[in-house]
Coordinates of C-alpha atoms and ligand atoms in Angstrom, one line a residue:
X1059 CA 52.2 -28.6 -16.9
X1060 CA 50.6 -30.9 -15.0
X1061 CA 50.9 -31.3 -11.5
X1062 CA 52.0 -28.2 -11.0
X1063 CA 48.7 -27.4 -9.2
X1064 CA 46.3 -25.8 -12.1
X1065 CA 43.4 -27.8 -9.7
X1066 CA 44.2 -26.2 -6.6
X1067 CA 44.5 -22.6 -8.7
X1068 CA 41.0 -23.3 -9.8
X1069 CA 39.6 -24.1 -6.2
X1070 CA 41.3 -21.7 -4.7
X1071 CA 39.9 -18.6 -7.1
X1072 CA 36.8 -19.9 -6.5
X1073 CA 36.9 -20.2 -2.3
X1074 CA 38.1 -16.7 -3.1
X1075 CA 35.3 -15.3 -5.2
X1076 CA 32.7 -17.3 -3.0
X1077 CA 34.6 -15.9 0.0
X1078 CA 32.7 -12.4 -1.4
X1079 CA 29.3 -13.8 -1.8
X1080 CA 29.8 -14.6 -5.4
X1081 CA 28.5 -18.0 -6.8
X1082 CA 31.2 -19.8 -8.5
X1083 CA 31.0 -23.1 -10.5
X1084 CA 34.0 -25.1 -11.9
X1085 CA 34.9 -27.1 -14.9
X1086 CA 37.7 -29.4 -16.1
X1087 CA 39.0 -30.1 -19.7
X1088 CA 40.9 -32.6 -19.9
X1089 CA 42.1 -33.0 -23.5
X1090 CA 41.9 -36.9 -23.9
X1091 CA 40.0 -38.6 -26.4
X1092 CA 38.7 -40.9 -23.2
X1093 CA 35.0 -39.8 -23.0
X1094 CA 35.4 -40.5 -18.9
X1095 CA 37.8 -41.7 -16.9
X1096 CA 36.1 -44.5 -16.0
X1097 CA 38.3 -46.8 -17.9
X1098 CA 42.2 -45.2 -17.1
X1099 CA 44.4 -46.8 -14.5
X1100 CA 44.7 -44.7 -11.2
X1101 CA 48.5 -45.6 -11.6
X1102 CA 48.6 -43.5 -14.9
X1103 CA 45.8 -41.0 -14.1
X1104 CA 45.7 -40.5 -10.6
X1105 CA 42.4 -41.3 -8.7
X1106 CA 39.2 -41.6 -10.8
X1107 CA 36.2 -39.3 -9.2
X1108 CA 32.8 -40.0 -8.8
X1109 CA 30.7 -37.1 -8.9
X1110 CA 26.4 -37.8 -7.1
X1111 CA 25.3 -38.4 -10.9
X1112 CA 27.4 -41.0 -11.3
X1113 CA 30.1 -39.8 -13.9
X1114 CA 33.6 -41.0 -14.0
X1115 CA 36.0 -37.6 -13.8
X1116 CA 39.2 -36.2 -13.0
X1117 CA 41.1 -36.2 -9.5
X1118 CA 40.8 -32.1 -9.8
X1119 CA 37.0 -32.5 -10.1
X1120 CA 37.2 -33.7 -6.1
X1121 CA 39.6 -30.5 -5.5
X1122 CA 37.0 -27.8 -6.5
X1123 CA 34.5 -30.0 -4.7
X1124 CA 36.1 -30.0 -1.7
X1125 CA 37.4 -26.5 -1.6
X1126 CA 33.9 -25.1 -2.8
X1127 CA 30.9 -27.5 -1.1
X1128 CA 29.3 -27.4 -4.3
X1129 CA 28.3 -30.4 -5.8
X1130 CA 29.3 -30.8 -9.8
X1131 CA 27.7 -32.7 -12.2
X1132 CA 29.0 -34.4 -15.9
X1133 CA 28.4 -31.1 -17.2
X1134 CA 31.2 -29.9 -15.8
X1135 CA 33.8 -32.0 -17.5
X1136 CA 35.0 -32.0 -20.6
X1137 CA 37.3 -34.3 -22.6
X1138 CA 38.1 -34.0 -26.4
X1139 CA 36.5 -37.5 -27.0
X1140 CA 33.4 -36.0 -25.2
X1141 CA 33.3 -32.9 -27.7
X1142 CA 34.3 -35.1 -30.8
X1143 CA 31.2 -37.7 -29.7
X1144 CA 28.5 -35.1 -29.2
X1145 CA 29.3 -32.6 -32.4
X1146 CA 29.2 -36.3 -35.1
X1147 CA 26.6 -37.1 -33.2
X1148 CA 24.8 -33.8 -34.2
X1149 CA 25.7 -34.0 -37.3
X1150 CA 24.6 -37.6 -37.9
X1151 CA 21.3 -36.0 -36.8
X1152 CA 20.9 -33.3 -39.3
X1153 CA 21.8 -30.4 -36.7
X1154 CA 24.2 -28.7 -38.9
X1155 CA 21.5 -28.9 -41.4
X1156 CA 23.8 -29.5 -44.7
X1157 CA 26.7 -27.7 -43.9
X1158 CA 30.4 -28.6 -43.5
X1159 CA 31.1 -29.5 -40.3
X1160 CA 34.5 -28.5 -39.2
X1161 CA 37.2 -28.9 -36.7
X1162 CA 36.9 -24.9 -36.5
X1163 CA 34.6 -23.4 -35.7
X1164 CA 32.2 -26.3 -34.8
X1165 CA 35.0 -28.1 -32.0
X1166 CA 35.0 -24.7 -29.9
X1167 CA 31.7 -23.6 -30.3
X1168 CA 30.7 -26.8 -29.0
X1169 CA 33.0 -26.5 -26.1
X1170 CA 31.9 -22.6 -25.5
X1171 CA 27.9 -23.8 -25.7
X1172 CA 29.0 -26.6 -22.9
X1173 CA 30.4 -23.6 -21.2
X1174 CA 27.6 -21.4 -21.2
X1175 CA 25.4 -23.6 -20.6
X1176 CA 26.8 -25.2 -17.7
X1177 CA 27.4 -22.0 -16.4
X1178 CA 23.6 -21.1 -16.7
X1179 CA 22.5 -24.2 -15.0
X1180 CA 24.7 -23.5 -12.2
X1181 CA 23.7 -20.1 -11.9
X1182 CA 27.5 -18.7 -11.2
X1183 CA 28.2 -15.2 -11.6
X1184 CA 31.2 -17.0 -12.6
X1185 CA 32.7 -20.0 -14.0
X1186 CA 36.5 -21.2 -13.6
X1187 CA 37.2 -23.4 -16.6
X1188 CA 40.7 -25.4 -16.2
X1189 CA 42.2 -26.4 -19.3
X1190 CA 44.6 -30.1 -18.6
X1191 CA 47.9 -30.3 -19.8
X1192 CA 50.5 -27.8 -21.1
X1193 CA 50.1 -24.9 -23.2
X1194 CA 51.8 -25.3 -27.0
X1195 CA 51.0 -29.4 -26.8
X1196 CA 48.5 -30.2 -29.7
X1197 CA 46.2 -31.9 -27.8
X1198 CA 44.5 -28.9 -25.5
X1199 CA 45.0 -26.4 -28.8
X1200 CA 41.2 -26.3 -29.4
X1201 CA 40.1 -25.4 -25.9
X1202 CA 42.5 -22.7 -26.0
X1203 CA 40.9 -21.7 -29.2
X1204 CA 37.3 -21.7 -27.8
X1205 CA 38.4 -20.0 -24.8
X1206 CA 39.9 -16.7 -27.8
X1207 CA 36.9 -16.8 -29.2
X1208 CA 34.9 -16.3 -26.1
X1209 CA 36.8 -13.5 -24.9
X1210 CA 36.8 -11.9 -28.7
X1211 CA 32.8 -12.6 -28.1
X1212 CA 32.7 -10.7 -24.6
X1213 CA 36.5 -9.4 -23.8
X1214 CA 35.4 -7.8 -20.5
X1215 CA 34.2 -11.1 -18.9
X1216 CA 36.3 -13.1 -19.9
X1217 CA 40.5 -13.2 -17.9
X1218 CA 42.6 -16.1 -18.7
X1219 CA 45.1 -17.3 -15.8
X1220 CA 48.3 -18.7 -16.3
X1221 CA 49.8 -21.5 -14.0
X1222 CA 53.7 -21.3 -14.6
X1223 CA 56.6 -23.2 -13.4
X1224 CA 59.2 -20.8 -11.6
X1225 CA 62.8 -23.8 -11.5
X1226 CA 65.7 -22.9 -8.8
X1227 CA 67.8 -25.2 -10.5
X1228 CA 70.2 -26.5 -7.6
X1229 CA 73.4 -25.8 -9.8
X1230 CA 72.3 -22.2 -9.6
X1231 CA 70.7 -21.7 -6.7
X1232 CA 68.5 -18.7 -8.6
X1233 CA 64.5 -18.8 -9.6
X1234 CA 64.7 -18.7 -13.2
X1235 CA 61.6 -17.3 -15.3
X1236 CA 62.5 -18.3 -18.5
X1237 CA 60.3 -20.8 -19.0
X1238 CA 57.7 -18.9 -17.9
X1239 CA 58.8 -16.5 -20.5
X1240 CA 58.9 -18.9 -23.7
X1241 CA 55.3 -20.3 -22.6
X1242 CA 53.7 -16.8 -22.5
X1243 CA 55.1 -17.1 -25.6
X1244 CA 53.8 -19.8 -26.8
X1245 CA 50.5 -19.1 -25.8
X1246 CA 50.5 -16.3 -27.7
X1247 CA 50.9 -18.2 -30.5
X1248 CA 47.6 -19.0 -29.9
X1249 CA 46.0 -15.9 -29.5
X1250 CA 46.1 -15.5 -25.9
X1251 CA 47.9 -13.4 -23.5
X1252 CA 47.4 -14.0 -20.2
X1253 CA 45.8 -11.7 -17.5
X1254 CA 47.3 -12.8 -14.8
X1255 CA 50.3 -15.3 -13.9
X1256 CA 50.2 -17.8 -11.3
X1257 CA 53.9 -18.8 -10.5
X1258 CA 54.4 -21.4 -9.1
X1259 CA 57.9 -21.9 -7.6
X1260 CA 59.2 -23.4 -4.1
X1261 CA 59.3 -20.0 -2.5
X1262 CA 57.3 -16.7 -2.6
X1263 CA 59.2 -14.8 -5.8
X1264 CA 60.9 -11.7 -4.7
X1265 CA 60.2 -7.8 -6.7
X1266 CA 63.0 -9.0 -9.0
X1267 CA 61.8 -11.9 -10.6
X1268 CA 57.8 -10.5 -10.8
X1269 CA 59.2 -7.4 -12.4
X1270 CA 61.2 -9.9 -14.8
X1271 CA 57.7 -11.5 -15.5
X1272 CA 55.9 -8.1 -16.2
X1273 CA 58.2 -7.3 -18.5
X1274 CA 58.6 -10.2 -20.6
X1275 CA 55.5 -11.3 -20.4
X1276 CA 52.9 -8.2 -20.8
X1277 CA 51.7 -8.2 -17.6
X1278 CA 51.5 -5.5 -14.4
X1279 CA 53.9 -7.0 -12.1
X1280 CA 50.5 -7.0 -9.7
X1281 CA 49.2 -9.2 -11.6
X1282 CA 52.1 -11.8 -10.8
X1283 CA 51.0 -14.1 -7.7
X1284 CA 53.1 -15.5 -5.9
X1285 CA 52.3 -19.4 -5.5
X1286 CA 55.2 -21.0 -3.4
X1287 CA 55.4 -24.3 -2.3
X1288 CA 52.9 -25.0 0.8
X1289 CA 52.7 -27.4 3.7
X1290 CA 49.3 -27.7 3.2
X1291 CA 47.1 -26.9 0.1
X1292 CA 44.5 -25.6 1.7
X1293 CA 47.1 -22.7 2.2
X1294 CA 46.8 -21.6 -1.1
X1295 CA 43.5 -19.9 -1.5
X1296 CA 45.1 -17.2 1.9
X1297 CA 48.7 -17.0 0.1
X1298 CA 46.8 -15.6 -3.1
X1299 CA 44.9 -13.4 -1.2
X1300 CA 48.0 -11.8 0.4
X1301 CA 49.2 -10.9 -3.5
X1302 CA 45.5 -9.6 -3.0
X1303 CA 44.0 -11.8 -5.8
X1304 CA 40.6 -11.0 -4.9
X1305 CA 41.1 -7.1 -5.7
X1306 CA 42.6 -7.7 -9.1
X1307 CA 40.0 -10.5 -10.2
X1308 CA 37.4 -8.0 -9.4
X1309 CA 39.0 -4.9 -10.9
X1310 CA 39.5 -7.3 -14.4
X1311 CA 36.2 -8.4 -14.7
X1312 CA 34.6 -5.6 -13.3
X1313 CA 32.8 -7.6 -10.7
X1314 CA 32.1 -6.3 -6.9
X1315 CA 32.1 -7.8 -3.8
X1316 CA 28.5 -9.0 -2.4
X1317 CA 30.1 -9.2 1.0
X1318 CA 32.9 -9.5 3.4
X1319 CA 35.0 -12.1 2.9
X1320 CA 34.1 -14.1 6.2
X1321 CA 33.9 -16.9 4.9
X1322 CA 37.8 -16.8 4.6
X1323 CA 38.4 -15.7 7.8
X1324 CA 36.4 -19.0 8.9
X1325 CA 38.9 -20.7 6.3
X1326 CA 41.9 -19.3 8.0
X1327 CA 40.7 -20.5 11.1
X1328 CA 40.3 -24.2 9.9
X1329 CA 43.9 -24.0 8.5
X1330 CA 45.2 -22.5 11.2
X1331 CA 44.3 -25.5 13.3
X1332 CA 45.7 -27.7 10.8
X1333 CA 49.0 -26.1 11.1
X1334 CA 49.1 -25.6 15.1
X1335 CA 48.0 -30.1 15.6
X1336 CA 50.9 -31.4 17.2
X1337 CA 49.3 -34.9 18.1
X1338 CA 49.9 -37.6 16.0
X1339 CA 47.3 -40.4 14.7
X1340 CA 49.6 -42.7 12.6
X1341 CA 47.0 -44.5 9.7
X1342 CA 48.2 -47.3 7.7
X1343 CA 46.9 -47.4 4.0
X1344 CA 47.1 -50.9 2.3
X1345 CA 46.9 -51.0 -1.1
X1346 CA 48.4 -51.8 -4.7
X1347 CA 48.3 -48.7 -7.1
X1348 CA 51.9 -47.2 -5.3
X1349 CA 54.4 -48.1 -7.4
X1350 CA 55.1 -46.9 -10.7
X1351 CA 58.6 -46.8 -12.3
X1352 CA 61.1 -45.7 -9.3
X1353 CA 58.3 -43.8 -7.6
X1354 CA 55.4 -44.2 -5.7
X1355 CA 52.5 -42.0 -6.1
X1356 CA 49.8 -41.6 -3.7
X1357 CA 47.3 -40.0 -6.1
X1358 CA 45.1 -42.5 -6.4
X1359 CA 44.0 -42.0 -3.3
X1360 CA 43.6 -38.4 -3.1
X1361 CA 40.2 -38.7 -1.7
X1362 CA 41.2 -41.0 1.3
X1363 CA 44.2 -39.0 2.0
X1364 CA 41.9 -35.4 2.2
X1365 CA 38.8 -36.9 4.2
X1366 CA 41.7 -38.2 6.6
X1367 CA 43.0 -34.7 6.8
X1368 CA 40.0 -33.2 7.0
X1369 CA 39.2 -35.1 10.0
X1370 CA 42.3 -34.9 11.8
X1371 CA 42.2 -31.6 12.0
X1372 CA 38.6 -31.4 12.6
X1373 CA 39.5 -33.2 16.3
X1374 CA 43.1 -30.8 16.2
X1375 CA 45.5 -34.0 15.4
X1376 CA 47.4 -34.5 12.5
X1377 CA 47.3 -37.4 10.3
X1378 CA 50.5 -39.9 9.3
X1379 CA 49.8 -41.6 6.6
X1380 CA 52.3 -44.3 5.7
X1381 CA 51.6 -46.3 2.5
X1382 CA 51.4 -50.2 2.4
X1383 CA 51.5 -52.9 -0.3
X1384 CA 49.6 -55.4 0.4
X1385 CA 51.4 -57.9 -1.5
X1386 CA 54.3 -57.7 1.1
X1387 CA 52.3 -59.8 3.8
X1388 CA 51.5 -62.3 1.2
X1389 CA 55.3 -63.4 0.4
X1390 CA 56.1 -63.1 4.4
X1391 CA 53.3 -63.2 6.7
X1392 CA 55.2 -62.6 10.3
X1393 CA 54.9 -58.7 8.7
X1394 CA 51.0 -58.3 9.9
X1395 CA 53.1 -58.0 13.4
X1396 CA 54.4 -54.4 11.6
X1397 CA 51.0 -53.2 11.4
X1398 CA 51.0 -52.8 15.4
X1399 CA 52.9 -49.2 15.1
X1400 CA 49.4 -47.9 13.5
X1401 CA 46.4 -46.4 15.3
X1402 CA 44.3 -47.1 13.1
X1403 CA 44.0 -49.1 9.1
X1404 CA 42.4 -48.2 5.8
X1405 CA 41.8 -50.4 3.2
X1406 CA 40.9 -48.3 0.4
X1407 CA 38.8 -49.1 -3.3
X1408 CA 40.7 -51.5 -5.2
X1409 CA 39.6 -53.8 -8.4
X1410 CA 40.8 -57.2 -9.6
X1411 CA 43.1 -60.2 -8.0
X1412 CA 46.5 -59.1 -6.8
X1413 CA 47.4 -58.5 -3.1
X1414 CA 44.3 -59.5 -2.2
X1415 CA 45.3 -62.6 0.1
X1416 CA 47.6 -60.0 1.6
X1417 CA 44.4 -57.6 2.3
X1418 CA 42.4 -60.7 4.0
X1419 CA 45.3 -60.6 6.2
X1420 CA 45.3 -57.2 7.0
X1421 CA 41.6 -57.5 7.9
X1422 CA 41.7 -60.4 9.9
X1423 CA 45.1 -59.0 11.7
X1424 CA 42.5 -56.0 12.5
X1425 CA 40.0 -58.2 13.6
X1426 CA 41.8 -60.3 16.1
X1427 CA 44.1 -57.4 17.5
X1428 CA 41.2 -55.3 18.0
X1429 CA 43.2 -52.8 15.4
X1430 CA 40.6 -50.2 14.3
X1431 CA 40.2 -50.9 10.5
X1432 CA 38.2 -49.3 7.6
X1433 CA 37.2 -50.6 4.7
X1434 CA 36.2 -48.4 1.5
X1435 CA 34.5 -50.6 -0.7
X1436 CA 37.1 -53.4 -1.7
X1437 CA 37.7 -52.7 1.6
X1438 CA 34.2 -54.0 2.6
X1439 CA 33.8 -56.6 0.3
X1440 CA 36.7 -58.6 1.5
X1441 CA 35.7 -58.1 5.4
X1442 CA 33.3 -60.3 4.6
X1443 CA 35.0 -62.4 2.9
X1444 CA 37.4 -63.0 5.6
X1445 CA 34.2 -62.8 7.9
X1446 CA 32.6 -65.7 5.9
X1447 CA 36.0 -67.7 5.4
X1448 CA 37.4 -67.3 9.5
X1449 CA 33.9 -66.8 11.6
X1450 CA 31.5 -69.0 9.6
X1451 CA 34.1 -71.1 8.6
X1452 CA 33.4 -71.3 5.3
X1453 CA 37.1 -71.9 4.0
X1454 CA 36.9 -70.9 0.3
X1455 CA 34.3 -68.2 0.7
X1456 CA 35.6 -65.8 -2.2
X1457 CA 34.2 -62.7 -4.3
X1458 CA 33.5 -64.0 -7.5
X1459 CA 35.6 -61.5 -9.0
X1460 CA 38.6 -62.8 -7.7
X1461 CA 37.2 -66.9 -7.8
X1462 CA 34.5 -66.9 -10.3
X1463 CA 33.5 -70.1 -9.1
X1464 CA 34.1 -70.5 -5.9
X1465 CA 31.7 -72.4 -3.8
X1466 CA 31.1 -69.7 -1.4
X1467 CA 30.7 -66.4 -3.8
X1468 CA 29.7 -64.2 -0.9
X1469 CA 30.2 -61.0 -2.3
X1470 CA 29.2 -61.7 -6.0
X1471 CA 27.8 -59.9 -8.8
X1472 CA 23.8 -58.5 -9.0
X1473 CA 21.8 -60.6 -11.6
X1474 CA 21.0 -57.6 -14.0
X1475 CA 24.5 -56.8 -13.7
X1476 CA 25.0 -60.1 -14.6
X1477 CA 23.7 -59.6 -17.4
X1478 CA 24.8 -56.9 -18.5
X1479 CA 28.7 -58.2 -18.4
X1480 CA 27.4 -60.9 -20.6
X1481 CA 26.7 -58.5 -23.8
X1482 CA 30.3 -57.3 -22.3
X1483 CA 28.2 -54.1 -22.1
X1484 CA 30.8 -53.1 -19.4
X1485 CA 29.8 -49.5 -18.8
X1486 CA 26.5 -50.2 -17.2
X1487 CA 27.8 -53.0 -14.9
X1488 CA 28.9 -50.5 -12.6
X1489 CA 26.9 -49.1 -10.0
X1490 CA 27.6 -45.1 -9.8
X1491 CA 26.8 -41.9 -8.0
X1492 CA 24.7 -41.5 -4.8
X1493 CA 22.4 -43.7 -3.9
X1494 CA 20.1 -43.6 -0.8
X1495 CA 20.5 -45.8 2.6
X1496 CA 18.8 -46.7 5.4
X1497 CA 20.9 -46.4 8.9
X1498 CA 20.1 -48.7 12.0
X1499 CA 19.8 -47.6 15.6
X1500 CA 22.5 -48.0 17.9
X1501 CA 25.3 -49.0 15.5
X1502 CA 28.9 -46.8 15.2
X1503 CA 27.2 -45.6 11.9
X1504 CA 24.0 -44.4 13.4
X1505 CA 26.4 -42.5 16.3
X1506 CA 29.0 -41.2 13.3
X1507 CA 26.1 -39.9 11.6
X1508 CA 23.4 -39.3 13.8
X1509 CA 20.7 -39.2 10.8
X1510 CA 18.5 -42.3 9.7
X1511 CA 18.8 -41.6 5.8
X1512 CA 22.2 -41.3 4.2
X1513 CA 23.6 -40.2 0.5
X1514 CA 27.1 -41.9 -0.7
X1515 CA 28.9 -42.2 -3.8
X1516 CA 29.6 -45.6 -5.3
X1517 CA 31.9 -47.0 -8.0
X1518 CA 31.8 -51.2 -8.1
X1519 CA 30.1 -54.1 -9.9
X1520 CA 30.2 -56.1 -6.4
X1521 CA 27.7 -56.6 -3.7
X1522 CA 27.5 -58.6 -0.6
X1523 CA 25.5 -61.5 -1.9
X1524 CA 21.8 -61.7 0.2
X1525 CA 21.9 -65.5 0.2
X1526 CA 24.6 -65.1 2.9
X1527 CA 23.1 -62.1 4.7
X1528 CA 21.1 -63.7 7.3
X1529 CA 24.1 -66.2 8.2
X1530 CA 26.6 -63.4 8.3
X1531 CA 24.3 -61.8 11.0
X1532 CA 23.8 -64.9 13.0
X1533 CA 27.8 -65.0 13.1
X1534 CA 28.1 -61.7 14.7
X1535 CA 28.7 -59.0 11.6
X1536 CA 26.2 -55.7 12.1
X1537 CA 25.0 -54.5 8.6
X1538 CA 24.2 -51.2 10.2
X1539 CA 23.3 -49.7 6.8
X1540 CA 21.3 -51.3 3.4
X1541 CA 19.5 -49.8 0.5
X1542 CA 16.0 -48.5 1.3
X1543 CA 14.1 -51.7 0.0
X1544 CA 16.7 -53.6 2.2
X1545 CA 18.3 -56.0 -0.6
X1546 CA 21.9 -54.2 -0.7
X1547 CA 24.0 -54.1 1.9
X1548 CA 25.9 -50.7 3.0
X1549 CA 27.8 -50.6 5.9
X1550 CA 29.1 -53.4 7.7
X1551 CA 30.9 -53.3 11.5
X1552 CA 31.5 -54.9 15.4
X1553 CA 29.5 -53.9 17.8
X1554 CA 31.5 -51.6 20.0
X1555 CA 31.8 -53.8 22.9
X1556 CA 33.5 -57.0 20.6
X1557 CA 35.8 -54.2 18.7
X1558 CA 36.5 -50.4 19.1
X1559 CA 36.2 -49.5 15.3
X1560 CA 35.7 -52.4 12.2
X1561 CA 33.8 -50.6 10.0
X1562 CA 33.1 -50.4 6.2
X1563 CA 31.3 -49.1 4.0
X1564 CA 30.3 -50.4 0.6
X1565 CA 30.1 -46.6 -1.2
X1566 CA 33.0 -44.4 -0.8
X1567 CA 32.3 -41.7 2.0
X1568 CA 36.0 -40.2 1.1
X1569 CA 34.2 -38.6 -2.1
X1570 CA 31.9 -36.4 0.3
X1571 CA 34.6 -34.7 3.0
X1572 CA 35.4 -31.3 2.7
X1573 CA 37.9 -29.0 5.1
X1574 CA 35.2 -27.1 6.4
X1575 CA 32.4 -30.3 6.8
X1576 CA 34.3 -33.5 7.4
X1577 CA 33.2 -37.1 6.6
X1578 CA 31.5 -38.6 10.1
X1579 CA 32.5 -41.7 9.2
X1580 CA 36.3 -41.1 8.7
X1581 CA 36.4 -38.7 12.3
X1582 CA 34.5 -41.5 13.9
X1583 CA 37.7 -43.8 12.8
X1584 CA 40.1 -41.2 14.1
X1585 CA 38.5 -40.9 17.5
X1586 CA 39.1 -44.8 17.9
X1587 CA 42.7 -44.6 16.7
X1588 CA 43.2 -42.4 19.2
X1589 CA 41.9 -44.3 22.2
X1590 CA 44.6 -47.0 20.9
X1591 CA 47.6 -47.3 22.7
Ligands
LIG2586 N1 36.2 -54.3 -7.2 C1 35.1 -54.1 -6.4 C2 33.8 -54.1 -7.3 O1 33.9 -53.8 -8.4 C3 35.2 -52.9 -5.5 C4 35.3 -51.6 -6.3 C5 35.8 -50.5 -5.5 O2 36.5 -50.7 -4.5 N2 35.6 -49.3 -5.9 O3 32.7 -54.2 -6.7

């Protein structure tokens, strides 16, 4: 099901295995016909993830990036439209030379030579493969197929995992494994029967109910983790260990340890600091993608919110993050004075018109009140906007993808981008992945970082536009940060003595933070939230 934290299984397998000096790699399947997930709203789908290469993925894709330090590339995703694409394309080409090409076996073995391959290139000793959505759906049904042929192919290196719901309906007030039971079911419909069961429940599940699971299900009742409910997830990986995960995944695929697990223990430490922070740094995040239906979802931000944590606890406080719409300040403007409880503002990636006369407001609110902000992206973009519209007094200084024609497009679109968007060739208008940057001397970047040459993530079609560069920098605004040949600019802040922290960044640093190797950029921003009063 998802949601129900098959991503943070996956990661948390793999800090284990790596914990013993094994080299993991990770992959999603998502079973969409979507060939990325460039084009899905965050509302819907949850953040989009950019991985260095550029490729549009999954939210969990930042999870096992984050849990593991490695860094994963488009050949670790998957989606059905992906597999579909590649196998016509093969066959347009003659590759099957003359034979009928089938939904089985061609779909899986496509899927198992990704796999393999993948695998290969990565050289892991082993490879976590999560399959998205819910087991007895129709969509995922051929991954689950490629995944019984692989273990027909090699059954003793091959375990399959189950992630399983574990209710306490209220009414009852007991864990009930039933479902569990019908979906073990299920998948055995499809020639699978799991190896070991990850259930998932809001507590630890006593004897009783894992000796409920065993038996029902075909499994040793040691092979039943417990997974309850955590404060944080980087729990997870330790709470698995204590249903000693590590021993069984070995024993099953007859794997041993290359070393002690220290690398844990230096994980436990982190977490433990993460529990024991006390000290509060209250963060405001303006944005628009919160509401949907009755609820509001902060997936769509999952990045932001895990660099933040991983700093926090990196200088031992702990992170409030309170979510704001940015529309509210448009429709009543004497609620900027709300935005004096925060240390500290974000505003985050963002794309197209709405809220954003709310967001200038934010910005400039942050400006004057010497507020620390950050801007991710968007977040840059319209800093100079408001820059250009309140300091250089150009009034109707705009992005051109909000005003196409304003008078003023300071941050406006690249020429070869340009035209691109023209032959509404909209896939190559973006730019994607790492790119290189130069830092300047003596800026809050140059401190954060303390390193001339810098590699960050982007995801826009926007840039500050260079006409208005030179003017920008007479009125005050440091671009402590541009692409090597100078033309693009990267970061953009105050000097410290005008403001203790306005800082953005046009690439998204949030996509590079792990628990154990925080962003500098975001614990540079929480170090000036706390020297607010
Ligand atoms: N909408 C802006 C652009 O396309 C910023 C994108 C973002 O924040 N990721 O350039």
């Amino acid at each position: 099901m998802s949601g129900v934290g098959k991503g943070i299984t996956t990661s948390s397998i793999g800090k284990i295995l790596q914990a013993y000096g094994l080299g993991v790699t990770a992959f999603k399947i998502d079973p969409y016909i979507n060939v990325d997930a460039g084009t899905m709203n965050p509302t819907e789908h949850g953040e989009v993830f950019v991985l260095k290469d550029g490729y549009e993925t999954d939210q969990d894709m930042g999870n096992y990036e984050r849990f593991l330090n490695i860094e994963l590339s488009r050949d670790n995703y998957m989606t059905t439209g992906m597999v579909y694409k590649s196998v016509i394309e093969r066959e347009r080409n003659l590759e099957y030379v003359g034979k009928c090409v089938q939904v089985v076996p061609h779909i899986p073995l496509e899927v198992i030579a990704r796999i393999k391959r993948t695998a290969k290139k990565d050289k892991a000793d082993v490879a976590i493969i999560e399959i998205g959505g819910t087991v007895g759906e129709y969509e995922n049904i051929l991954f689950l197929e490629a995944i019984r042929m692989m273990k027909i192919e090699s059954p003793k290196d091959v375990i399959t995992v189950m992630v399983s719901y574990i209710p306490t309906p209220s009414t009852i007030g007991e864990m009930k494994t039933k479902p569990t039971q019908h979906a073990v079911r299920t998948l055995n419909g499809t020639g699978i029967q799991p190896d070991i069961i990850v259930a998932r429940a809001s507590r630890p599940l006593d004897e009783k109910r894992k000796g409920k699971i065993a038996i029902f299900c075909s499994v040793r009742k040691e092979d039943v983790i417990s997974a309850p409910d955590v404060e944080s997830i980087y729990d997870v990986p330790l709470n698995f260990e204590k249903d000693h995960l590590s021993a069984i995944l070995f024993h099953k695929l007859g794997l041993k340890p290359r070393k002690q697990n220290d690398t844990l223990e230096e994980w436990a430490r982190v977490v433990k600091r993460i529990h024991s922070a006390t000290d509060e740094v209250h963060i405001g995040i303006v944005g628009k993608y919160f509401k949907t239906g009755d609820y509001v979802l902060s997936d769509a931000y999952i990045s932001v919110i895990e660099a933040l944590k991983h700093a926090a606890c990196k200088i031992g406080k702990k992170a409030i993050l309170t979510w704001i719409d940015s529309t509210d300040f448009e429709e009543d403007s004497k609620k900027l004075a709300t935005l004096k409880q925060y240390n500290g503002i974000i505003i985050p990636g963002g794309f197209g018109k709405r809220g954003i006369e709310g967001k200038l407001a934010v910005i400039r609110y942050c400006r004057l009140k010497k507020l620390p902000y950050f801007g991710l992206c968007y977040g840059m973009q319209l800093l100079v906007v408001e820059y250009a519209r309140d300091v250089l007094g150009l009034r109707d200084a705009h992005s051109t993808e909000v005003s196409p024609d304003t008078k003023h497009p300071v941050v406006d679109i690249m020429p070869e981008q340009k035209e691109n968007m023209r032959k509404k060739n909209y896939g190559a208008t973006m730019r994607l992945g790492h790119y290189l940057a130069h830092i300047f001397p003596k800026t809050i970047a140059w401190s954060a970082y303390g390193t001339e040459n810098i590699l960050e993530r982007h995801r826009h079609r926007y840039e500050v536009n260079p006409e208005y560069v030179e003017d920008l920098k007479k009125g005050g605004l440091v671009f402590s940060a541009t692409s090597p040949d100078g033309v693009l600019m990267e970061i953009a802040e105050l000097p410290k003595k005008n403001h203790p922290f306005f800082l953005a960044t046009q690439f998204h640093p949030e996509f590079q933070s792990s628990l154990l190797h925080p962003h500098p950029l975001f614990v540079a921003f929480l170090k000036a939230c706390m020297k607010k009063q």
